[in-house]
mmCIF file with all atom_site columns, C-alpha atoms in Angstrom:
data_model
loop_
_atom_site.group_PDB
_atom_site.id
_atom_site.type_symbol
_atom_site.label_atom_id
_atom_site.label_alt_id
_atom_site.label_comp_id
_atom_site.label_asym_id
_atom_site.label_entity_id
_atom_site.label_seq_id
_atom_site.pdbx_PDB_ins_code
_atom_site.Cartn_x
_atom_site.Cartn_y
_atom_site.Cartn_z
_atom_site.occupancy
_atom_site.B_iso_or_equiv
_atom_site.pdbx_formal_charge
_atom_site.auth_seq_id
_atom_site.auth_comp_id
_atom_site.auth_asym_id
_atom_site.auth_atom_id
_atom_site.pdbx_PDB_model_num
ATOM 1   C CA . MET A 1 1   ? -12.126 -26.299 -1.758 1.00 61.00 ? 1   MET A CA 1
ATOM 2   C CA . HIS A 1 2   ? -12.937 -22.673 -2.255 1.00 85.00 ? 2   HIS A CA 1
ATOM 3   C CA . CYS A 1 3   ? -14.100 -20.748 0.746  1.00 93.00 ? 3   CYS A CA 1
ATOM 4   C CA . GLN A 1 4   ? -15.230 -17.249 1.601  1.00 96.00 ? 4   GLN A CA 1
ATOM 5   C CA . VAL A 1 5   ? -12.989 -15.080 3.591  1.00 97.00 ? 5   VAL A CA 1
ATOM 6   C CA . VAL A 1 6   ? -14.835 -12.748 6.227  1.00 97.00 ? 6   VAL A CA 1
ATOM 7   C CA . ILE A 1 7   ? -12.882 -10.284 8.271  1.00 98.00 ? 7   ILE A CA 1
ATOM 8   C CA . SER A 1 8   ? -14.325 -9.721  11.692 1.00 97.00 ? 8   SER A CA 1
ATOM 9   C CA . ALA A 1 9   ? -14.975 -6.324  13.278 1.00 97.00 ? 9   ALA A CA 1
ATOM 10  C CA . GLN A 1 10  ? -12.145 -6.983  15.658 1.00 96.00 ? 10  GLN A CA 1
ATOM 11  C CA . ALA A 1 11  ? -9.742  -7.969  12.826 1.00 97.00 ? 11  ALA A CA 1
ATOM 12  C CA . GLU A 1 12  ? -10.731 -4.780  10.909 1.00 98.00 ? 12  GLU A CA 1
ATOM 13  C CA . GLU A 1 13  ? -9.964  -2.740  14.098 1.00 97.00 ? 13  GLU A CA 1
ATOM 14  C CA . ASP A 1 14  ? -6.561  -4.596  14.427 1.00 97.00 ? 14  ASP A CA 1
ATOM 15  C CA . LEU A 1 15  ? -5.817  -3.652  10.660 1.00 98.00 ? 15  LEU A CA 1
ATOM 16  C CA . SER A 1 16  ? -6.877  -0.080  11.289 1.00 98.00 ? 16  SER A CA 1
ATOM 17  C CA . ASN A 1 17  ? -4.636  0.216   14.276 1.00 97.00 ? 17  ASN A CA 1
ATOM 18  C CA . ILE A 1 18  ? -1.688  -1.257  12.337 1.00 97.00 ? 18  ILE A CA 1
ATOM 19  C CA . TYR A 1 19  ? -2.108  1.165   9.539  1.00 97.00 ? 19  TYR A CA 1
ATOM 20  C CA . SER A 1 20  ? -2.507  4.110   11.936 1.00 97.00 ? 20  SER A CA 1
ATOM 21  C CA . TYR A 1 21  ? 0.695   3.088   13.755 1.00 96.00 ? 21  TYR A CA 1
ATOM 22  C CA . VAL A 1 22  ? 2.849   2.745   10.667 1.00 96.00 ? 22  VAL A CA 1
ATOM 23  C CA . LEU A 1 23  ? 1.439   5.967   9.107  1.00 96.00 ? 23  LEU A CA 1
ATOM 24  C CA . ASN A 1 24  ? 1.521   8.271   12.331 1.00 96.00 ? 24  ASN A CA 1
ATOM 25  C CA . VAL A 1 25  ? 4.289   6.843   14.445 1.00 95.00 ? 25  VAL A CA 1
ATOM 26  C CA . LEU A 1 26  ? 6.640   5.469   11.957 1.00 94.00 ? 26  LEU A CA 1
ATOM 27  C CA . GLN A 1 27  ? 5.504   8.279   9.580  1.00 95.00 ? 27  GLN A CA 1
ATOM 28  C CA . SER A 1 28  ? 5.474   6.341   6.332  1.00 94.00 ? 28  SER A CA 1
ATOM 29  C CA . GLU A 1 29  ? 2.361   6.254   4.191  1.00 95.00 ? 29  GLU A CA 1
ATOM 30  C CA . ILE A 1 30  ? 4.156   4.127   1.672  1.00 96.00 ? 30  ILE A CA 1
ATOM 31  C CA . ASN A 1 31  ? 5.065   1.484   4.221  1.00 97.00 ? 31  ASN A CA 1
ATOM 32  C CA . ALA A 1 32  ? 1.496   1.663   5.894  1.00 97.00 ? 32  ALA A CA 1
ATOM 33  C CA . ASP A 1 33  ? -0.087  1.067   2.474  1.00 97.00 ? 33  ASP A CA 1
ATOM 34  C CA . SER A 1 34  ? 2.407   -1.708  1.699  1.00 97.00 ? 34  SER A CA 1
ATOM 35  C CA . VAL A 1 35  ? 1.899   -3.511  5.021  1.00 97.00 ? 35  VAL A CA 1
ATOM 36  C CA . LEU A 1 36  ? -1.945  -3.395  4.732  1.00 97.00 ? 36  LEU A CA 1
ATOM 37  C CA . GLY A 1 37  ? -1.726  -4.602  1.101  1.00 97.00 ? 37  GLY A CA 1
ATOM 38  C CA . ARG A 1 38  ? 0.327   -7.651  2.047  1.00 98.00 ? 38  ARG A CA 1
ATOM 39  C CA . LEU A 1 39  ? -1.894  -8.450  4.888  1.00 98.00 ? 39  LEU A CA 1
ATOM 40  C CA . TYR A 1 40  ? -5.077  -8.239  2.793  1.00 98.00 ? 40  TYR A CA 1
ATOM 41  C CA . SER A 1 41  ? -3.510  -10.230 0.026  1.00 97.00 ? 41  SER A CA 1
ATOM 42  C CA . ALA A 1 42  ? -2.452  -13.012 2.480  1.00 97.00 ? 42  ALA A CA 1
ATOM 43  C CA . MET A 1 43  ? -6.086  -13.059 3.868  1.00 97.00 ? 43  MET A CA 1
ATOM 44  C CA . GLU A 1 44  ? -7.482  -13.340 0.390  1.00 96.00 ? 44  GLU A CA 1
ATOM 45  C CA . ASP A 1 45  ? -5.257  -16.439 -0.049 1.00 95.00 ? 45  ASP A CA 1
ATOM 46  C CA . LEU A 1 46  ? -7.371  -18.187 2.496  1.00 96.00 ? 46  LEU A CA 1
ATOM 47  C CA . GLU A 1 47  ? -10.111 -18.635 -0.227 1.00 95.00 ? 47  GLU A CA 1
ATOM 48  C CA . PHE A 1 48  ? -7.879  -21.631 -1.572 1.00 92.00 ? 48  PHE A CA 1
ATOM 49  C CA . MET A 1 49  ? -5.947  -22.797 1.338  1.00 90.00 ? 49  MET A CA 1
ATOM 50  C CA . SER A 1 50  ? -7.994  -22.194 4.406  1.00 91.00 ? 50  SER A CA 1
ATOM 51  C CA . GLU A 1 51  ? -7.044  -25.456 6.183  1.00 89.00 ? 51  GLU A CA 1
ATOM 52  C CA . SER A 1 52  ? -3.329  -25.313 5.268  1.00 90.00 ? 52  SER A CA 1
ATOM 53  C CA . TYR A 1 53  ? -2.098  -23.460 8.363  1.00 95.00 ? 53  TYR A CA 1
ATOM 54  C CA . HIS A 1 54  ? -1.392  -24.826 11.831 1.00 95.00 ? 54  HIS A CA 1
ATOM 55  C CA . LEU A 1 55  ? -3.871  -24.794 14.744 1.00 97.00 ? 55  LEU A CA 1
ATOM 56  C CA . TYR A 1 56  ? -2.788  -22.283 17.275 1.00 97.00 ? 56  TYR A CA 1
ATOM 57  C CA . PRO A 1 57  ? -1.048  -24.560 19.937 1.00 97.00 ? 57  PRO A CA 1
ATOM 58  C CA . ASN A 1 58  ? -2.403  -22.934 23.234 1.00 96.00 ? 58  ASN A CA 1
ATOM 59  C CA . GLU A 1 59  ? -5.707  -23.464 24.796 1.00 96.00 ? 59  GLU A CA 1
ATOM 60  C CA . PRO A 1 60  ? -8.511  -22.533 24.677 1.00 96.00 ? 60  PRO A CA 1
ATOM 61  C CA . TRP A 1 61  ? -7.826  -21.411 20.993 1.00 96.00 ? 61  TRP A CA 1
ATOM 62  C CA . ARG A 1 62  ? -6.697  -24.811 19.789 1.00 97.00 ? 62  ARG A CA 1
ATOM 63  C CA . SER A 1 63  ? -9.982  -26.448 20.956 1.00 97.00 ? 63  SER A CA 1
ATOM 64  C CA . ARG A 1 64  ? -11.965 -23.682 19.106 1.00 96.00 ? 64  ARG A CA 1
ATOM 65  C CA . GLY A 1 65  ? -10.084 -24.420 15.904 1.00 97.00 ? 65  GLY A CA 1
ATOM 66  C CA . VAL A 1 66  ? -8.212  -21.178 15.751 1.00 97.00 ? 66  VAL A CA 1
ATOM 67  C CA . ARG A 1 67  ? -5.424  -21.373 12.980 1.00 98.00 ? 67  ARG A CA 1
ATOM 68  C CA . TYR A 1 68  ? -2.809  -18.818 12.371 1.00 97.00 ? 68  TYR A CA 1
ATOM 69  C CA . PHE A 1 69  ? 0.043   -17.891 10.104 1.00 97.00 ? 69  PHE A CA 1
ATOM 70  C CA . SER A 1 70  ? 2.581   -14.977 9.773  1.00 96.00 ? 70  SER A CA 1
ATOM 71  C CA . VAL A 1 71  ? 2.987   -12.199 7.315  1.00 96.00 ? 71  VAL A CA 1
ATOM 72  C CA . ASN A 1 72  ? 6.182   -10.201 7.942  1.00 92.00 ? 72  ASN A CA 1
ATOM 73  C CA . ASN A 1 73  ? 5.906   -9.115  11.665 1.00 94.00 ? 73  ASN A CA 1
ATOM 74  C CA . TYR A 1 74  ? 2.231   -9.820  11.997 1.00 97.00 ? 74  TYR A CA 1
ATOM 75  C CA . SER A 1 75  ? 0.146   -13.047 12.810 1.00 97.00 ? 75  SER A CA 1
ATOM 76  C CA . ILE A 1 76  ? -3.249  -13.561 11.350 1.00 98.00 ? 76  ILE A CA 1
ATOM 77  C CA . PHE A 1 77  ? -5.703  -15.744 13.296 1.00 98.00 ? 77  PHE A CA 1
ATOM 78  C CA . TYR A 1 78  ? -8.772  -17.240 11.796 1.00 98.00 ? 78  TYR A CA 1
ATOM 79  C CA . VAL A 1 79  ? -11.296 -20.012 12.179 1.00 97.00 ? 79  VAL A CA 1
ATOM 80  C CA . VAL A 1 80  ? -12.890 -22.225 9.477  1.00 97.00 ? 80  VAL A CA 1
ATOM 81  C CA . ASN A 1 81  ? -16.535 -23.024 9.614  1.00 95.00 ? 81  ASN A CA 1
ATOM 82  C CA . LYS A 1 82  ? -18.680 -24.925 7.308  1.00 92.00 ? 82  LYS A CA 1
ATOM 83  C CA . VAL A 1 83  ? -22.388 -24.333 6.821  1.00 90.00 ? 83  VAL A CA 1
ATOM 84  C CA . GLY A 1 84  ? -24.006 -26.759 4.548  1.00 89.00 ? 84  GLY A CA 1
ATOM 85  C CA . GLU A 1 85  ? -21.892 -26.744 1.428  1.00 90.00 ? 85  GLU A CA 1
ATOM 86  C CA . ASP A 1 86  ? -20.397 -23.427 2.164  1.00 92.00 ? 86  ASP A CA 1
ATOM 87  C CA . GLU A 1 87  ? -17.073 -22.883 3.915  1.00 94.00 ? 87  GLU A CA 1
ATOM 88  C CA . PHE A 1 88  ? -16.110 -19.674 5.648  1.00 96.00 ? 88  PHE A CA 1
ATOM 89  C CA . ALA A 1 89  ? -12.648 -18.557 6.984  1.00 97.00 ? 89  ALA A CA 1
ATOM 90  C CA . THR A 1 90  ? -13.198 -15.814 9.410  1.00 97.00 ? 90  THR A CA 1
ATOM 91  C CA . VAL A 1 91  ? -10.245 -13.657 10.454 1.00 98.00 ? 91  VAL A CA 1
ATOM 92  C CA . ILE A 1 92  ? -10.603 -12.910 14.037 1.00 97.00 ? 92  ILE A CA 1
ATOM 93  C CA . HIS A 1 93  ? -7.344  -11.122 14.849 1.00 97.00 ? 93  HIS A CA 1
ATOM 94  C CA . VAL A 1 94  ? -4.381  -9.554  13.259 1.00 98.00 ? 94  VAL A CA 1
ATOM 95  C CA . ILE A 1 95  ? -1.656  -9.056  15.844 1.00 97.00 ? 95  ILE A CA 1
ATOM 96  C CA . TYR A 1 96  ? 1.906   -7.718  15.899 1.00 95.00 ? 96  TYR A CA 1
ATOM 97  C CA . GLY A 1 97  ? 4.124   -10.880 16.240 1.00 90.00 ? 97  GLY A CA 1
ATOM 98  C CA . ARG A 1 98  ? 6.240   -9.593  19.243 1.00 91.00 ? 98  ARG A CA 1
ATOM 99  C CA . ARG A 1 99  ? 3.263   -9.063  21.450 1.00 92.00 ? 99  ARG A CA 1
ATOM 100 C CA . ASP A 1 100 ? 2.140   -11.675 23.975 1.00 93.00 ? 100 ASP A CA 1
ATOM 101 C CA . LEU A 1 101 ? -0.239  -13.480 21.590 1.00 94.00 ? 101 LEU A CA 1
ATOM 102 C CA . ASP A 1 102 ? -2.199  -15.270 24.188 1.00 94.00 ? 102 ASP A CA 1
ATOM 103 C CA . LYS A 1 103 ? -2.886  -11.922 26.042 1.00 94.00 ? 103 LYS A CA 1
ATOM 104 C CA . ALA A 1 104 ? -3.840  -10.228 22.762 1.00 92.00 ? 104 ALA A CA 1
ATOM 105 C CA . LEU A 1 105 ? -6.214  -12.998 21.694 1.00 93.00 ? 105 LEU A CA 1
ATOM 106 C CA . SER A 1 106 ? -7.745  -12.740 25.102 1.00 91.00 ? 106 SER A CA 1
ATOM 107 C CA . GLU A 1 107 ? -8.215  -9.045  25.021 1.00 83.00 ? 107 GLU A CA 1
ATOM 108 C CA . GLY A 1 108 ? -10.107 -9.104  21.748 1.00 67.00 ? 108 GLY A CA 1
ATOM 109 C CA . ASN A 1 109 ? -12.570 -11.844 22.637 1.00 55.00 ? 109 ASN A CA 1
#
């Protein structure tokens, strides 16, 4: 089933912070562009495989239907909602994989 991908304000902020970090701290515009491109491409793939990824195992996110997958060093968190015939995959967070994911999820919500 085809679904619409929505990127939340929190996820947009996460992506902006990732880009800024790679650009300014690691000082690589090429890598910053590349990382962002890979992340956006992976999120676009949710249009066709939104329910393919695992539920996040920890509560309260599992009960809320939060799913996740990794792209390089980052984890993308999203929820799938159905409204009538329409399905939406809402990306709620994009987090560097070596962070405390539970803490990072809590901080953004």
